[in-house]
Tab-separated table of C-alpha atoms in Angstrom:
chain	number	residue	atom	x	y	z
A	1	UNK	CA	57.715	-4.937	-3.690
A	2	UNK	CA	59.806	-8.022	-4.056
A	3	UNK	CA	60.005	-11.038	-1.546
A	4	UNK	CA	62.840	-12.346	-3.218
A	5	UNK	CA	63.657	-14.172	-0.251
A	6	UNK	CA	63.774	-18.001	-0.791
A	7	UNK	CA	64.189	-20.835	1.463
A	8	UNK	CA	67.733	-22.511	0.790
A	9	UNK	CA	67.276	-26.385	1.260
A	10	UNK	CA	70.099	-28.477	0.130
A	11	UNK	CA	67.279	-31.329	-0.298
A	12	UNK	CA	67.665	-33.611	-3.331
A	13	UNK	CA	64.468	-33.084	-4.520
A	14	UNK	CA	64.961	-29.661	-4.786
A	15	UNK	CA	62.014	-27.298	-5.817
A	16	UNK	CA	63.344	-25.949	-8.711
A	17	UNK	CA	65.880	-22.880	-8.778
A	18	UNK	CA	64.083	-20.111	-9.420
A	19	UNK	CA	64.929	-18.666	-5.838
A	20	UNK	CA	66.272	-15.224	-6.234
A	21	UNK	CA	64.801	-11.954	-7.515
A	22	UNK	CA	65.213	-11.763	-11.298
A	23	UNK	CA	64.611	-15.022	-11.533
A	24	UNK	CA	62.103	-16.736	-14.258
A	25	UNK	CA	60.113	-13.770	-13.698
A	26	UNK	CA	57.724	-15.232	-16.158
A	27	UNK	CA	57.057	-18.798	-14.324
A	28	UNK	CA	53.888	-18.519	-12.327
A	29	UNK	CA	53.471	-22.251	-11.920
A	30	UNK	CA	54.729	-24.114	-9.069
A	31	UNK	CA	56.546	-26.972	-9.357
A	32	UNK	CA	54.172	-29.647	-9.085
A	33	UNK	CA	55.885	-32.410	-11.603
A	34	UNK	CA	58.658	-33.232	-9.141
A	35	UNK	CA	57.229	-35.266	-6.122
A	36	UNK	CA	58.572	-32.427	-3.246
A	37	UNK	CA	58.653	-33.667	0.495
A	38	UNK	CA	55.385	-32.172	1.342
A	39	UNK	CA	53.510	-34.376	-0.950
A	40	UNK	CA	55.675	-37.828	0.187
A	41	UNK	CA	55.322	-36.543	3.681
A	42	UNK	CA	51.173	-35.812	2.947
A	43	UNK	CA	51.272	-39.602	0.953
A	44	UNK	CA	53.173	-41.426	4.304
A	45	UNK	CA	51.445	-39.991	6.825
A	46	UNK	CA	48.222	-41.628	5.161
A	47	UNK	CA	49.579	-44.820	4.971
A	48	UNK	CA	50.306	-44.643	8.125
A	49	UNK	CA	46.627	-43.704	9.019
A	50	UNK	CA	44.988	-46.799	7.730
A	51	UNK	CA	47.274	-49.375	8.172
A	52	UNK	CA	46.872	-51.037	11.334
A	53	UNK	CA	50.114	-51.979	12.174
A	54	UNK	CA	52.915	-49.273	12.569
A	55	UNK	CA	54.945	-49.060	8.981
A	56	UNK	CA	58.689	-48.092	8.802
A	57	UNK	CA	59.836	-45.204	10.136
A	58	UNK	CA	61.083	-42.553	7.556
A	59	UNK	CA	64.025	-40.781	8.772
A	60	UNK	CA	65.492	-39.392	5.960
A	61	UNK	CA	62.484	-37.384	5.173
A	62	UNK	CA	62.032	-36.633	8.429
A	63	UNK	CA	65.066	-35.122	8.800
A	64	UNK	CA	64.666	-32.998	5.583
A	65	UNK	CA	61.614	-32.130	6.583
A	66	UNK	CA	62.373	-30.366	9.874
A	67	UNK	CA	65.670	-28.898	8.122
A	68	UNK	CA	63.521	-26.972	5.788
A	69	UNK	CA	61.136	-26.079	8.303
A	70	UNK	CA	63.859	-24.864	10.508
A	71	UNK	CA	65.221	-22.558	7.355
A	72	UNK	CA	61.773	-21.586	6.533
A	73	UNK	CA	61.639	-19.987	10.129
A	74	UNK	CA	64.868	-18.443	9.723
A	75	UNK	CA	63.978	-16.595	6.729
A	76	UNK	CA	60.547	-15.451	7.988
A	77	UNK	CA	62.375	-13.847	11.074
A	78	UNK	CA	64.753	-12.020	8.464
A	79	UNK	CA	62.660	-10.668	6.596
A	80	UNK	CA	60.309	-10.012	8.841
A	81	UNK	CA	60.602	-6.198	8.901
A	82	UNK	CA	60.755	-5.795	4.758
A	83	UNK	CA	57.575	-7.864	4.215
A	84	UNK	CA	53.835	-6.605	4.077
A	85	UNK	CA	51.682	-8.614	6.517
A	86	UNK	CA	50.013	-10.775	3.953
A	87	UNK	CA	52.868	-12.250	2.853
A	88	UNK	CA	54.302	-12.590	6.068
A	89	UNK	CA	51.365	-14.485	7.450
A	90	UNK	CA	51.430	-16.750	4.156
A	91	UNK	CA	54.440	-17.528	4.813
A	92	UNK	CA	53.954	-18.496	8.346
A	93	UNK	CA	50.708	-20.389	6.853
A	94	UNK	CA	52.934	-22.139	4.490
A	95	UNK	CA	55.082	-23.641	7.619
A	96	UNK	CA	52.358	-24.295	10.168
A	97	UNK	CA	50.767	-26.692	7.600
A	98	UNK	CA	54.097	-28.622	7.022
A	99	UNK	CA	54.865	-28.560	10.975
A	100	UNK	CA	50.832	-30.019	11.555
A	101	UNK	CA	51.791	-32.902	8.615
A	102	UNK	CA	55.135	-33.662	10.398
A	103	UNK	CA	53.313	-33.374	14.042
A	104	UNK	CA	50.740	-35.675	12.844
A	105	UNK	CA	52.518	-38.261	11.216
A	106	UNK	CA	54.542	-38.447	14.560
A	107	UNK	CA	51.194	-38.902	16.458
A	108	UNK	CA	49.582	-41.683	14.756
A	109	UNK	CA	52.750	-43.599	15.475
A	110	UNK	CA	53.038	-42.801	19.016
A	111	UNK	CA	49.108	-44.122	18.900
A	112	UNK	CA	50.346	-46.864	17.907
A	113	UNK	CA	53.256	-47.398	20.041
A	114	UNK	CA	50.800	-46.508	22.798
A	115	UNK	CA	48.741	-49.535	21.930
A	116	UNK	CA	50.741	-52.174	21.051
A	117	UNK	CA	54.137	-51.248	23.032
A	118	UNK	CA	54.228	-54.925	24.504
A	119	UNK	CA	53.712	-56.609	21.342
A	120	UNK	CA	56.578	-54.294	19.522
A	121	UNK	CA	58.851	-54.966	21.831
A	122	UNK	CA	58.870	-58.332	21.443
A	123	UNK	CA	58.684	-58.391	18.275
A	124	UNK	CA	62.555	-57.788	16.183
A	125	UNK	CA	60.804	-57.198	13.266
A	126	UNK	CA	58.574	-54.368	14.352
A	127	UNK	CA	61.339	-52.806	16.612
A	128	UNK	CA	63.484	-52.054	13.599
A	129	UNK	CA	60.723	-49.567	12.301
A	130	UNK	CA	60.882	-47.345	14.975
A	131	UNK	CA	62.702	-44.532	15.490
A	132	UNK	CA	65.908	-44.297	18.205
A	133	UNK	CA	63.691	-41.557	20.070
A	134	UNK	CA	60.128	-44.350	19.663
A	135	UNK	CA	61.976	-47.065	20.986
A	136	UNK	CA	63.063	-44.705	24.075
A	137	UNK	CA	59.763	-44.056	24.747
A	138	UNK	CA	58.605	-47.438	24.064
A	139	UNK	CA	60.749	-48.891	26.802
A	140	UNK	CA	59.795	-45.792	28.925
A	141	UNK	CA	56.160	-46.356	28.219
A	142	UNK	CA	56.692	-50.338	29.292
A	143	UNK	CA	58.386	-49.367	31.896
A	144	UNK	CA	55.560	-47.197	33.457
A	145	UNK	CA	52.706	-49.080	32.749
A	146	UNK	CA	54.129	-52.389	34.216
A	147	UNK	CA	54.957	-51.120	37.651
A	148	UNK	CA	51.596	-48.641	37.693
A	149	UNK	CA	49.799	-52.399	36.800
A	150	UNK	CA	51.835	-53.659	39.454
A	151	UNK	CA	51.492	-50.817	41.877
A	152	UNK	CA	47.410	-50.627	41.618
A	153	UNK	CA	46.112	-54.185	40.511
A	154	UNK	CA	48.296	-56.632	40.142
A	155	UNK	CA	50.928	-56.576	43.267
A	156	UNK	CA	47.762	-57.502	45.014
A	157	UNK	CA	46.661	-60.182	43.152
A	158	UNK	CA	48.137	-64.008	43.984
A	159	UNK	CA	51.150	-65.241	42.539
A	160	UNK	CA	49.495	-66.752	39.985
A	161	UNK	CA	48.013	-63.837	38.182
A	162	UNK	CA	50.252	-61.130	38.575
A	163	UNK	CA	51.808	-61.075	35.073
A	164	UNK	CA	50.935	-58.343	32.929
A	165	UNK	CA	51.281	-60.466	30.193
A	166	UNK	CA	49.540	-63.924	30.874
A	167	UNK	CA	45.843	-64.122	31.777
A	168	UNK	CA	47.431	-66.782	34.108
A	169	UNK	CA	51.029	-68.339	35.654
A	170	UNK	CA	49.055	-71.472	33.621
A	171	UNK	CA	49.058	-69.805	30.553
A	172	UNK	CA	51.467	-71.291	27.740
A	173	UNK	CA	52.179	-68.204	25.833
A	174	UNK	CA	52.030	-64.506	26.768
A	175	UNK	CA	48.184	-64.023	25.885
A	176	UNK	CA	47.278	-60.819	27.255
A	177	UNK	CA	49.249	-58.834	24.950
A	178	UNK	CA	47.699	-56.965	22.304
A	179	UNK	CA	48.193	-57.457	18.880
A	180	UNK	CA	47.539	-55.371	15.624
A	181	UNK	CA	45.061	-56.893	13.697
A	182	UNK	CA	46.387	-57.643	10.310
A	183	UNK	CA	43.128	-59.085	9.022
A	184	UNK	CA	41.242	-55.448	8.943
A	185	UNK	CA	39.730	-54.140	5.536
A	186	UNK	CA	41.756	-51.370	4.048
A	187	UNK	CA	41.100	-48.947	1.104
A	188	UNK	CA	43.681	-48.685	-1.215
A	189	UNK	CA	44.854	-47.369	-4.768
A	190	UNK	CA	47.470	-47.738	-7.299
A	191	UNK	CA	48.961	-45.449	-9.342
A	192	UNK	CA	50.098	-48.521	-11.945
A	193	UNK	CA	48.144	-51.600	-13.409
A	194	UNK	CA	49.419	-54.324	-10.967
A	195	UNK	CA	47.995	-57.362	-12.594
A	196	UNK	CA	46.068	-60.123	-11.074
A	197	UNK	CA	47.639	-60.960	-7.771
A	198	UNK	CA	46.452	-63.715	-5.630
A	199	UNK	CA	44.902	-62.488	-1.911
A	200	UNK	CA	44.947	-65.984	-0.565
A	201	UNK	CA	47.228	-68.999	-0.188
A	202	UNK	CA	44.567	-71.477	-1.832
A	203	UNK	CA	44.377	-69.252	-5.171
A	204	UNK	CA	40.597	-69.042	-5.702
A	205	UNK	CA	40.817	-64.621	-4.732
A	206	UNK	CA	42.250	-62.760	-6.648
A	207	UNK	CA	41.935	-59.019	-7.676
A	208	UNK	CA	43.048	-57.528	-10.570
A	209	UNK	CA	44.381	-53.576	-9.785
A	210	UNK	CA	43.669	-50.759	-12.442
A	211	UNK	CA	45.264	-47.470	-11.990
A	212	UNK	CA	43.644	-45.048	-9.471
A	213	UNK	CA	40.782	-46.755	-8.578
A	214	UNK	CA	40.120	-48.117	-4.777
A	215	UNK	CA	39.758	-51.203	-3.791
A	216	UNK	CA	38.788	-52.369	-0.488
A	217	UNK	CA	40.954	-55.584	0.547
A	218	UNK	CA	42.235	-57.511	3.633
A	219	UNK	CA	45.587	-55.702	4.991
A	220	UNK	CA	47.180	-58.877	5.408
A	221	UNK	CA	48.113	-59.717	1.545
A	222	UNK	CA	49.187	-56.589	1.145
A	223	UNK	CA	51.575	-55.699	2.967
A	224	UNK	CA	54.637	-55.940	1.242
A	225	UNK	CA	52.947	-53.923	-1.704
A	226	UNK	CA	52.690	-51.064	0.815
A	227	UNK	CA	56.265	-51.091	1.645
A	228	UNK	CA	57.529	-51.354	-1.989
A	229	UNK	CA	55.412	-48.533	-1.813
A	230	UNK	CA	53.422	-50.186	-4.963
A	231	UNK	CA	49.953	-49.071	-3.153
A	232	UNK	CA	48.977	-46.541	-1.200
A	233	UNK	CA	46.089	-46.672	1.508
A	234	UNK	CA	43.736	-43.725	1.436
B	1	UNK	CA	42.336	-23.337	-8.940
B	2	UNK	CA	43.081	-19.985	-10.312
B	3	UNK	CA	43.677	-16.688	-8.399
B	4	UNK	CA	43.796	-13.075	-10.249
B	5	UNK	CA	46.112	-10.915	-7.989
B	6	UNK	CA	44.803	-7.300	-7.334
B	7	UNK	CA	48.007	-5.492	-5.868
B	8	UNK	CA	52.030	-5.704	-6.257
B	9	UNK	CA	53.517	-8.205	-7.989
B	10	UNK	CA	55.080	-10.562	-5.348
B	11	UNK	CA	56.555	-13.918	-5.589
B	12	UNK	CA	56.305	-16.877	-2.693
B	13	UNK	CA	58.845	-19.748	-3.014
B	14	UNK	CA	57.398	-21.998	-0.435
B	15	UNK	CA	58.096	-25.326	0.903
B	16	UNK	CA	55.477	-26.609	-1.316
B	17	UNK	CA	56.554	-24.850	-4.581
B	18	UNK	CA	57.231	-21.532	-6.104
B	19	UNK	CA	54.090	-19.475	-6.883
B	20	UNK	CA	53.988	-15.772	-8.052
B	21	UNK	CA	54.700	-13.445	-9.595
B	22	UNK	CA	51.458	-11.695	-9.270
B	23	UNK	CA	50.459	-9.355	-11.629
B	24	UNK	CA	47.093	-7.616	-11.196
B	25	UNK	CA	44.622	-9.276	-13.815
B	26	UNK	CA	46.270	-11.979	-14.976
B	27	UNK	CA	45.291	-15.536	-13.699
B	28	UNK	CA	47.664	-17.550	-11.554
B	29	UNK	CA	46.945	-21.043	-10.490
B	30	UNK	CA	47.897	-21.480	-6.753
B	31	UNK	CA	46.755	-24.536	-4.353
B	32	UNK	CA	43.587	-24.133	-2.459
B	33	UNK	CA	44.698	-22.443	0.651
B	34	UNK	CA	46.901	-20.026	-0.705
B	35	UNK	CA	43.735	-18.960	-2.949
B	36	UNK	CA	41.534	-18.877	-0.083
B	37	UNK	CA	43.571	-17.271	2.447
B	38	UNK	CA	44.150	-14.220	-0.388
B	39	UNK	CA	40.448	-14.416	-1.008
B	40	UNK	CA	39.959	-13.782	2.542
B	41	UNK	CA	42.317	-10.614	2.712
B	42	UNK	CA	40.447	-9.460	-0.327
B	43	UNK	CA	43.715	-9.225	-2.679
B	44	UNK	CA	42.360	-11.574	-5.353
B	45	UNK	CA	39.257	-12.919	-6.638
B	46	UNK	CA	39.052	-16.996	-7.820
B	47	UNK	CA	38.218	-18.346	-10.984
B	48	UNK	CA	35.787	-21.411	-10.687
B	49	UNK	CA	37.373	-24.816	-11.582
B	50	UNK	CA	35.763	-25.523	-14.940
B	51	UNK	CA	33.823	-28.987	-13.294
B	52	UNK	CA	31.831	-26.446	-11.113
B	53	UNK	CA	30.120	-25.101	-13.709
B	54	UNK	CA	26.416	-24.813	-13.917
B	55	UNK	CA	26.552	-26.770	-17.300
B	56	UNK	CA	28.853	-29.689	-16.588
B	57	UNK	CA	27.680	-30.136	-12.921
B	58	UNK	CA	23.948	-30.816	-14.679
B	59	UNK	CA	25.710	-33.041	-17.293
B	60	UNK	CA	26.969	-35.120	-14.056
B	61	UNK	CA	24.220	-35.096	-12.574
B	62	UNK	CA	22.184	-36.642	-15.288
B	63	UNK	CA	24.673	-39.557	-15.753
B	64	UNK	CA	24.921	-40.168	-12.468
B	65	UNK	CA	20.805	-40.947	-12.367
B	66	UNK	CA	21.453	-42.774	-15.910
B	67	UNK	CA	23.954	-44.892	-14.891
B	68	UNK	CA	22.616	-46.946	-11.506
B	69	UNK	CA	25.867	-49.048	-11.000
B	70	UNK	CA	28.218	-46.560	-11.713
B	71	UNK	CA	29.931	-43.164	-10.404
B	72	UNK	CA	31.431	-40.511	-12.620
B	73	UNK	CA	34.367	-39.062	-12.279
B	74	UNK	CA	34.531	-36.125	-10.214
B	75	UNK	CA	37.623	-34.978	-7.993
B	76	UNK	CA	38.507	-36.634	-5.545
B	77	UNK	CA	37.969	-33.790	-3.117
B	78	UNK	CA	34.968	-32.252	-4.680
B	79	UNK	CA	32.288	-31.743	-1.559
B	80	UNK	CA	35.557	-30.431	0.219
B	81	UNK	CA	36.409	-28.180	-2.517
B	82	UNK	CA	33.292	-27.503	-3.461
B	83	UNK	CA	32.261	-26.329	0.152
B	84	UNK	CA	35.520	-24.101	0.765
B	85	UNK	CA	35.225	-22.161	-2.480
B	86	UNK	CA	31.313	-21.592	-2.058
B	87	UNK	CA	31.686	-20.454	1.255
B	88	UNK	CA	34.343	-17.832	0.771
B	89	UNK	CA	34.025	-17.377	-2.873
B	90	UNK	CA	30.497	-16.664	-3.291
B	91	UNK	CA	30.280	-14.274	-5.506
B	92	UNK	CA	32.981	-15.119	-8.177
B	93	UNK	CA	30.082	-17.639	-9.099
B	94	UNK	CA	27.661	-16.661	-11.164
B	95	UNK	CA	24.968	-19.213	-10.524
B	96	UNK	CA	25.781	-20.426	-6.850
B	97	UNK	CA	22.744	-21.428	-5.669
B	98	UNK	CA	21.974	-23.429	-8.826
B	99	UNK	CA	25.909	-24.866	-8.535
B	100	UNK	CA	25.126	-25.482	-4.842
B	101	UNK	CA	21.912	-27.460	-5.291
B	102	UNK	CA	23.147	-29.385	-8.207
B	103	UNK	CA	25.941	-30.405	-6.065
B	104	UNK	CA	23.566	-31.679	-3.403
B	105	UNK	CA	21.441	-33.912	-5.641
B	106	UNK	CA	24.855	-35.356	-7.182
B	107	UNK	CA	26.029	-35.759	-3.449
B	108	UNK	CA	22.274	-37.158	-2.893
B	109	UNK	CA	22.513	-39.595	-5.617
B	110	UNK	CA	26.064	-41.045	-5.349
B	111	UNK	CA	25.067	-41.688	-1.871
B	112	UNK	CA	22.057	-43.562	-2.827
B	113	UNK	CA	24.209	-45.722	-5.239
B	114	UNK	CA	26.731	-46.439	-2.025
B	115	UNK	CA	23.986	-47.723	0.285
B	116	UNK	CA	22.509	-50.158	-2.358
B	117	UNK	CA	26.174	-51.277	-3.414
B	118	UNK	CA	26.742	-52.166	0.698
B	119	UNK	CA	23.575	-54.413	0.353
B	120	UNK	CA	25.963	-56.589	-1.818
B	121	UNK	CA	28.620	-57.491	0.691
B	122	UNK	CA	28.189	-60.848	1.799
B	123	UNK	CA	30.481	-63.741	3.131
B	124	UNK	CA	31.705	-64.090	-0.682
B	125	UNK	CA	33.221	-60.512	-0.913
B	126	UNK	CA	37.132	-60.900	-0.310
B	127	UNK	CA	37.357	-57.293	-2.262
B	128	UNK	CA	35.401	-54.343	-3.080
B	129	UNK	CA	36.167	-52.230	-6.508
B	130	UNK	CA	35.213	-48.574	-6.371
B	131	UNK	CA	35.721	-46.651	-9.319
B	132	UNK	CA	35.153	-42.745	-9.073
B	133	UNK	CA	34.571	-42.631	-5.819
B	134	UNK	CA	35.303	-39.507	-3.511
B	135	UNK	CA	36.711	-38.865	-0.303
B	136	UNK	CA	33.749	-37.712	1.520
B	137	UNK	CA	32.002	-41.087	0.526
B	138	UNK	CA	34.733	-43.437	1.276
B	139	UNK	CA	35.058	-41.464	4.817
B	140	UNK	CA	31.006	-42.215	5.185
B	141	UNK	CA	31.181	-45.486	4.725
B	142	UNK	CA	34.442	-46.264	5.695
B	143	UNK	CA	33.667	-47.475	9.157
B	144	UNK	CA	30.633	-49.503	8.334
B	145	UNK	CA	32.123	-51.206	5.337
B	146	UNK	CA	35.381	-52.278	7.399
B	147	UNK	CA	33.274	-53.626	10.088
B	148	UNK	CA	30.887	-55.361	8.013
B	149	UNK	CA	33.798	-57.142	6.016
B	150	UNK	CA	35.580	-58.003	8.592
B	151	UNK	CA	32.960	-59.665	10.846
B	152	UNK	CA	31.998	-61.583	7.359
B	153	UNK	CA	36.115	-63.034	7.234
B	154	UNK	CA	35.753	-64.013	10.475
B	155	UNK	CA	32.552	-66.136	10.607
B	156	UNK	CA	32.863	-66.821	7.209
B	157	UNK	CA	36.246	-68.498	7.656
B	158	UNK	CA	35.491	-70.152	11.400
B	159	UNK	CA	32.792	-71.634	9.323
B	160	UNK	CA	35.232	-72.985	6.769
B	161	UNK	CA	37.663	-74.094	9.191
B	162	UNK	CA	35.139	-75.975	11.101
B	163	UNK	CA	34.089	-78.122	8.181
B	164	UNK	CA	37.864	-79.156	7.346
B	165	UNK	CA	38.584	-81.341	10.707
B	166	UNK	CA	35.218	-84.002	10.035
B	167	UNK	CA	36.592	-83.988	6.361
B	168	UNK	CA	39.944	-84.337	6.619
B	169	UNK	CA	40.078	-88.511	6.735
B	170	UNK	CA	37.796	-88.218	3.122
B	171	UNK	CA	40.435	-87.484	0.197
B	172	UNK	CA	38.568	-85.684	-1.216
B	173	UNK	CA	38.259	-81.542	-1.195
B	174	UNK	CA	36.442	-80.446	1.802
B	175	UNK	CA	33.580	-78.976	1.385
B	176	UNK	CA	33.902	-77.747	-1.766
B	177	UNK	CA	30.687	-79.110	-3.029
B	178	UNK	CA	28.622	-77.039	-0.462
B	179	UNK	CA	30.271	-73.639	-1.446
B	180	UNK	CA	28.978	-71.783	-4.089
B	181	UNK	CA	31.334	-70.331	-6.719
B	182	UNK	CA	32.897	-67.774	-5.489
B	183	UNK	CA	32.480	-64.698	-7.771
B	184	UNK	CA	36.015	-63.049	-7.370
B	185	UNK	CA	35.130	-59.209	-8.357
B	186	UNK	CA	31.906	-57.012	-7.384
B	187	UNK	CA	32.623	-53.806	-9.916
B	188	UNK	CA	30.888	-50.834	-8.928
């Protein structure tokens, strides 16, 4: 008995084309040499784990992602009366684990959007890595927190102190807003030798990165090595 | 990790790759929860991965005690692999409880090594080197460690910061003669 029924994704990494029935018959290795979306999906949502501040938002692989999940689903419903249980449940196996990576990558942002909605919101920088549907519920999430503040706490306070934002109407700068804190220990690992690279501005650290192992370092110097995606945090 | 299918030939293409045909008796290498979820349905039996061997666990296990400052390379996963195949792969083994005890006194060890590496950190650490090191003992320690490191950068550098002011009318470096050299690498 023959599945032969593969999932058509028009993604550009493709998984090879060995999709139909007579088909490389021979081949019983997957594809592992090309990076697929489950693995950059699997390597992103662990960045965005450890890094304390929320990262870019990846909507391109997003987007595949739930496309192929979407096809996946299709087919199992096809063929669902031609295949033997065990396969069928594989199958379903095979999606629930790339829906609970796509779930969970969504979570840890909204985590983070949940703690540090004030400070993204003022901040241009951070805005622009968030999704059109996380910057909805950002402003949503503002929106409800200020006037349940208001409503329980801080309507009934003086003048004075009823900004969610200042400790006081005497404060100079908005200090009751939370901020990620970039100076947190992270473990990390390269794939390449990156060379010496300097972790502070006075030149007397620096670290020289060998290929896969981890190092434990400051976020803060890092960060751009992250996005060039030069490093990944385990 | 290698599977040997016991029924029809079938092939998956998944979202993760393409894995099949299988043919009854021949070995196929398929990720670990493919394996294990066949195991389970009794339609295959696993092949050990060839680190997990009575043999080359003991060979570990004696450099690890040999070699105090240093891990060995193991996979990165290995208590999590280790654990999943023992518990539903028992008897494809054909020494498990010497595999499984070997594996503790590795785990045992490795630990040992972490705990008097941690004694290092101090004020001077701006980064830590691990070589070999697995995910099980990064997630142990991981909590600790950041904690520890980042409670040294912060009293560490208030102290640094408060010497600068009283110096600052003096041309020359602040404070540099009271710090020791600072060593830049601590390789485990």
């Amino acid at each position: 008995m023959d599945s032969g029924n593969g999932s058509e994704d028009g993604t550009p990494w493709g998984r090879g084309d060995g999709q139909g029935d007579d088909d490389d018959i021979n081949r019983d290795w997957g594809h592992k040499d090309i990076p697929n979306d489950v693995e950059v999906l699997k390597r992103v949502w662990r960045n965005e784990k450890s890094a304390p501040e929320i990262l870019a938002y990846e909507s391109l692989l997003v987007e595949r992602v739930q496309e192929q999940i979407a096809n996946m689903e299709e087919n199992i419903l096809a063929a669902a009366e031609s295949l033997d249980d065990m396969m069928l449940s594989i199958f379903e196996m095979d999606v629930n684990r790339l829906m609970f990576l796509l779930r969970a990558y969504l979570r840890v942002r909204l985590s983070k959007i949940d703690k540090f909605a004030l400070h993204i919101m003022r901040t241009a920088d951070l805005w622009d890595r968030l999704s059109p549907q996380e910057q909805e519920y950002a402003s949503k999430f503002v929106d409800v927190l200020s006037k349940h503040m208001h409503d329980s706490v801080l309507g009934k306070l003086e003048k004075a102190y009823e900004s969610m934002m200042k400790q006081a109407a005497s404060s100079e700068e908005n200090d009751m807003i939370v901020e990620p804190n970039l100076d947190t220990y992270v473990f990390c690992r390269s794939k390449t030798a990156l060379g010496t690279f300097q972790l502070d501005d006075k030149g007397d650290e620096t670290v020289d990165m060998m290929p896969n192992d981890l190092y434990i370092l400051r976020y803060r110097p890092v960060r751009n090595l992250i996005e060039t995606d030069r490093i990944e945090l385990v | 990790m290698a599977g040997q299918g016991a029924s029809e030939p079938a092939l998956f293409t998944e979202l993760e790759g393409d894995y099949g045909p299988f043919r009854p008796q021949i070995p196929v290498t398929v990720p670990l929860w493919l394996g294990i979820a066949m195991k389970k349905r009794s339609k295959c039996r696993i092949q050990p991965p060839d680190w997990m061997s009575v043999e080359r666990l003991s060979e570990v296990l004696e450099m690890e005690r040999e070699a105090p400052r240093e891990f060995q390379p193991l996979p990165f996963h290995y208590v999590e692999i280790a654990k999943l195949l023992l518990d539903n792969a028992r008897e494809d083994f054909e020494n498990n409880y010497m595999v499984q005890s070997l594996l503790e006194d590795i785990k045992d060890v490795r630990w040992d090594k972490v705990e008097k590496g941690l004694k290092n950190l101090s004020g001077r650490t701006h980064a830590v080197k691990l070589k070999n090191i697995s995910a099980m003992e990064v997630n142990r320690m991981r909590t600790f460690t950041v904690r520890a490191l980042q409670s040294f950068f912060k009293h560490d550098n208030d102290d640094m910061m408060k010497q600068t002011p009283t110096d600052s009318d003096s041309q020359s470096t602040p404070s540099s003669s009271d710090r020791l050299p600072r060593r830049t690498l601590r390789p485990r």
